Amino acid sequence: MRHNKKFNHLGRTADHRQAMLANLTISLIMHKRITTTLAKAKALKKYAEPLITRCKDDSTNSRRVVFSYLQNKEALKELFGPVAEKVGDRPGGYTRIIKLGNRLGDGAQTCFIELVDFDENMAKTPKAAKRTRRSRKSSAAAPAAEATTETPAEEKAE
């Protein structure tokens, strides 16, 4: 039976897992995007998102709580500075996981995990309107019809 097995232990002891997730979170905050395995990225998402939520409220207590998890002053400054400004209005979902494929050495699934608001490529590209065949036919037929109607009118004017 699978009682009380709600999260992936990642083949590590509790102390090793906690240190690894803290290091991954620091790297994610500092670099905004990291490449890792899919299992670690999913575990990191559950670890990092509550800390990012905590940084919205810039109080001494929240800084102390986050520092107790990360133990890194530079990451704390980055988290409560630029990251908190960008995620201030977002209700959740601060990270995005993009699958890359399997690693050659051991076949592990690899992926990017990134902070959503810091990806310039995704933010700049507007979503294209969904086009159907019917709209293409009507838009393609309309200029052709206008061109045929304008030509005789121009000939008559001359």
mmCIF file of C-alpha atoms in Angstrom:
data_model
loop_
_atom_site.group_PDB
_atom_site.id
_atom_site.type_symbol
_atom_site.label_atom_id
_atom_site.label_comp_id
_atom_site.label_asym_id
_atom_site.label_seq_id
_atom_site.Cartn_x
_atom_site.Cartn_y
_atom_site.Cartn_z
ATOM 1 C CA MET A 1 0.000 0.000 0.000
ATOM 2 C CA ARG A 2 1.081 3.563 -0.720
ATOM 3 C CA HIS A 3 0.077 5.261 2.511
ATOM 4 C CA ASN A 4 1.859 8.567 3.276
ATOM 5 C CA LYS A 5 3.901 8.608 0.054
ATOM 6 C CA LYS A 6 2.772 11.913 -1.378
ATOM 7 C CA PHE A 7 6.006 13.233 -2.860
ATOM 8 C CA ASN A 8 8.997 11.950 -4.791
ATOM 9 C CA HIS A 9 11.964 11.209 -2.535
ATOM 10 C CA LEU A 10 14.329 11.418 -5.556
ATOM 11 C CA GLY A 11 16.477 8.576 -4.192
ATOM 12 C CA ARG A 12 17.972 10.760 -1.459
ATOM 13 C CA THR A 13 17.841 11.148 2.288
ATOM 14 C CA ALA A 14 15.705 13.947 3.700
ATOM 15 C CA ASP A 15 18.674 16.235 4.431
ATOM 16 C CA HIS A 16 20.222 15.662 1.005
ATOM 17 C CA ARG A 17 16.865 16.277 -0.712
ATOM 18 C CA GLN A 18 16.273 19.493 1.246
ATOM 19 C CA ALA A 19 19.768 20.805 0.422
ATOM 20 C CA MET A 20 19.388 19.893 -3.249
ATOM 21 C CA LEU A 21 15.998 21.604 -3.569
ATOM 22 C CA ALA A 22 17.336 24.708 -1.820
ATOM 23 C CA ASN A 23 20.304 24.834 -4.222
ATOM 24 C CA LEU A 24 18.031 24.341 -7.231
ATOM 25 C CA THR A 25 15.738 27.120 -5.985
ATOM 26 C CA ILE A 26 18.682 29.497 -5.549
ATOM 27 C CA SER A 27 19.858 28.711 -9.083
ATOM 28 C CA LEU A 28 16.350 29.241 -10.456
ATOM 29 C CA ILE A 29 16.021 32.615 -8.725
ATOM 30 C CA MET A 30 19.450 33.819 -9.816
ATOM 31 C CA HIS A 31 19.407 32.551 -13.426
ATOM 32 C CA LYS A 32 15.624 32.604 -14.085
ATOM 33 C CA ARG A 33 15.910 29.332 -16.073
ATOM 34 C CA ILE A 34 17.693 26.070 -15.343
ATOM 35 C CA THR A 35 17.939 22.696 -17.058
ATOM 36 C CA THR A 36 17.329 19.623 -14.915
ATOM 37 C CA THR A 37 15.494 16.320 -14.925
ATOM 38 C CA LEU A 38 11.727 16.244 -15.020
ATOM 39 C CA ALA A 39 11.395 14.616 -11.580
ATOM 40 C CA LYS A 40 13.609 17.249 -9.942
ATOM 41 C CA ALA A 41 11.744 20.048 -11.754
ATOM 42 C CA LYS A 42 8.385 18.831 -10.460
ATOM 43 C CA ALA A 43 9.754 18.589 -6.926
ATOM 44 C CA LEU A 44 11.347 22.031 -7.309
ATOM 45 C CA LYS A 45 8.042 23.543 -8.407
ATOM 46 C CA LYS A 46 6.381 22.417 -5.174
ATOM 47 C CA TYR A 47 9.332 23.744 -3.154
ATOM 48 C CA ALA A 48 9.866 27.122 -4.869
ATOM 49 C CA GLU A 49 6.356 28.387 -5.548
ATOM 50 C CA PRO A 50 5.365 28.852 -1.867
ATOM 51 C CA LEU A 51 8.605 30.807 -1.342
ATOM 52 C CA ILE A 52 7.800 33.056 -4.302
ATOM 53 C CA THR A 53 4.296 33.561 -2.917
ATOM 54 C CA ARG A 54 5.851 34.506 0.426
ATOM 55 C CA CYS A 55 8.021 37.186 -1.233
ATOM 56 C CA LYS A 56 4.944 39.188 -2.283
ATOM 57 C CA ASP A 57 4.641 40.404 1.312
ATOM 58 C CA ASP A 58 7.956 42.172 1.973
ATOM 59 C CA SER A 59 8.057 41.983 5.745
ATOM 60 C CA THR A 60 10.793 41.036 8.169
ATOM 61 C CA ASN A 61 9.029 37.820 9.072
ATOM 62 C CA SER A 62 8.616 36.683 5.471
ATOM 63 C CA ARG A 63 12.278 37.480 4.762
ATOM 64 C CA ARG A 64 13.334 35.397 7.773
ATOM 65 C CA VAL A 65 11.118 32.488 6.761
ATOM 66 C CA VAL A 66 12.459 32.447 3.190
ATOM 67 C CA PHE A 67 16.043 32.825 4.433
ATOM 68 C CA SER A 68 15.556 29.803 6.680
ATOM 69 C CA TYR A 69 14.839 27.766 3.542
ATOM 70 C CA LEU A 70 17.462 29.225 1.185
ATOM 71 C CA GLN A 71 20.389 30.422 3.359
ATOM 72 C CA ASN A 72 21.605 32.765 0.586
ATOM 73 C CA LYS A 73 21.523 36.568 0.910
ATOM 74 C CA GLU A 74 21.987 37.291 -2.815
ATOM 75 C CA ALA A 75 19.076 35.028 -3.754
ATOM 76 C CA LEU A 76 16.973 36.685 -1.054
ATOM 77 C CA LYS A 77 17.703 40.157 -2.479
ATOM 78 C CA GLU A 78 16.850 38.976 -5.988
ATOM 79 C CA LEU A 79 13.671 37.254 -4.818
ATOM 80 C CA PHE A 80 12.323 40.199 -2.819
ATOM 81 C CA GLY A 81 13.489 42.718 -5.460
ATOM 82 C CA PRO A 82 12.911 42.115 -9.203
ATOM 83 C CA VAL A 83 11.090 38.795 -8.838
ATOM 84 C CA ALA A 84 8.565 40.171 -6.329
ATOM 85 C CA GLU A 85 7.862 43.174 -8.594
ATOM 86 C CA LYS A 86 7.088 41.010 -11.607
ATOM 87 C CA VAL A 87 4.924 38.433 -9.810
ATOM 88 C CA GLY A 88 3.072 40.923 -7.606
ATOM 89 C CA ASP A 89 -0.212 40.704 -9.531
ATOM 90 C CA ARG A 90 0.000 37.021 -10.496
ATOM 91 C CA PRO A 91 -2.176 34.731 -8.327
ATOM 92 C CA GLY A 92 0.070 31.682 -8.739
ATOM 93 C CA GLY A 93 1.816 29.557 -11.339
ATOM 94 C CA TYR A 94 5.182 31.311 -11.199
ATOM 95 C CA THR A 95 7.164 28.564 -12.939
ATOM 96 C CA ARG A 96 6.881 26.777 -16.263
ATOM 97 C CA ILE A 97 8.284 23.352 -17.169
ATOM 98 C CA ILE A 98 9.246 22.727 -20.808
ATOM 99 C CA LYS A 99 10.253 19.173 -21.693
ATOM 100 C CA LEU A 100 13.414 18.747 -23.770
ATOM 101 C CA GLY A 101 13.678 14.990 -24.334
ATOM 102 C CA ASN A 102 15.789 12.198 -22.933
ATOM 103 C CA ARG A 103 19.394 12.501 -21.770
ATOM 104 C CA LEU A 104 21.867 10.427 -23.775
ATOM 105 C CA GLY A 105 23.760 8.915 -20.844
ATOM 106 C CA ASP A 106 20.972 7.412 -18.758
ATOM 107 C CA GLY A 107 17.791 8.179 -20.689
ATOM 108 C CA ALA A 108 16.402 10.491 -17.999
ATOM 109 C CA GLN A 109 13.770 12.984 -19.136
ATOM 110 C CA THR A 110 15.240 16.498 -19.118
ATOM 111 C CA CYS A 111 13.458 19.825 -19.098
ATOM 112 C CA PHE A 112 13.742 23.553 -18.586
ATOM 113 C CA ILE A 113 12.141 25.069 -15.535
ATOM 114 C CA GLU A 114 11.843 28.837 -15.687
ATOM 115 C CA LEU A 115 10.158 31.767 -14.037
ATOM 116 C CA VAL A 116 7.177 32.659 -16.199
ATOM 117 C CA ASP A 117 7.432 36.452 -16.075
ATOM 118 C CA PHE A 118 11.108 36.532 -17.037
ATOM 119 C CA ASP A 119 10.871 34.752 -20.410
ATOM 120 C CA GLU A 120 11.139 37.496 -23.037
ATOM 121 C CA ASN A 121 10.355 35.200 -25.979
ATOM 122 C CA MET A 122 7.033 34.023 -24.558
ATOM 123 C CA ALA A 123 6.014 37.477 -23.352
ATOM 124 C CA LYS A 124 6.650 39.324 -26.633
ATOM 125 C CA THR A 125 4.878 36.972 -29.011
ATOM 126 C CA PRO A 126 1.154 37.686 -29.067
ATOM 127 C CA LYS A 127 -1.144 34.736 -29.529
ATOM 128 C CA ALA A 128 -2.252 34.428 -33.134
ATOM 129 C CA ALA A 129 -5.959 34.452 -33.776
ATOM 130 C CA LYS A 130 -7.326 31.039 -34.615
ATOM 131 C CA ARG A 131 -7.979 30.905 -38.316
ATOM 132 C CA THR A 132 -10.346 28.568 -40.080
ATOM 133 C CA ARG A 133 -10.707 27.632 -43.712
ATOM 134 C CA ARG A 134 -13.861 29.666 -44.012
ATOM 135 C CA SER A 135 -12.133 32.878 -42.916
ATOM 136 C CA ARG A 136 -9.265 32.225 -45.335
ATOM 137 C CA LYS A 137 -11.612 31.730 -48.267
ATOM 138 C CA SER A 138 -13.586 34.862 -47.512
ATOM 139 C CA SER A 139 -10.475 36.991 -46.924
ATOM 140 C CA ALA A 140 -8.792 35.613 -50.073
ATOM 141 C CA ALA A 141 -11.936 35.993 -52.153
ATOM 142 C CA ALA A 142 -12.708 39.535 -51.005
ATOM 143 C CA PRO A 143 -9.537 41.192 -52.397
ATOM 144 C CA ALA A 144 -9.911 39.251 -55.645
ATOM 145 C CA ALA A 145 -13.503 40.442 -56.035
ATOM 146 C CA GLU A 146 -12.490 44.025 -55.316
ATOM 147 C CA ALA A 147 -9.698 43.855 -57.872
ATOM 148 C CA THR A 148 -12.059 42.619 -60.616
ATOM 149 C CA THR A 149 -14.647 45.303 -59.856
ATOM 150 C CA GLU A 150 -12.091 48.096 -59.794
ATOM 151 C CA THR A 151 -10.537 47.245 -63.162
ATOM 152 C CA PRO A 152 -13.629 47.904 -65.353
ATOM 153 C CA ALA A 153 -14.390 51.070 -63.422
ATOM 154 C CA GLU A 154 -10.902 52.383 -64.153
ATOM 155 C CA GLU A 155 -11.251 51.502 -67.849
ATOM 156 C CA LYS A 156 -14.575 53.370 -68.091
ATOM 157 C CA ALA A 157 -13.052 56.435 -66.452
ATOM 158 C CA GLU A 158 -10.328 56.598 -69.081
#
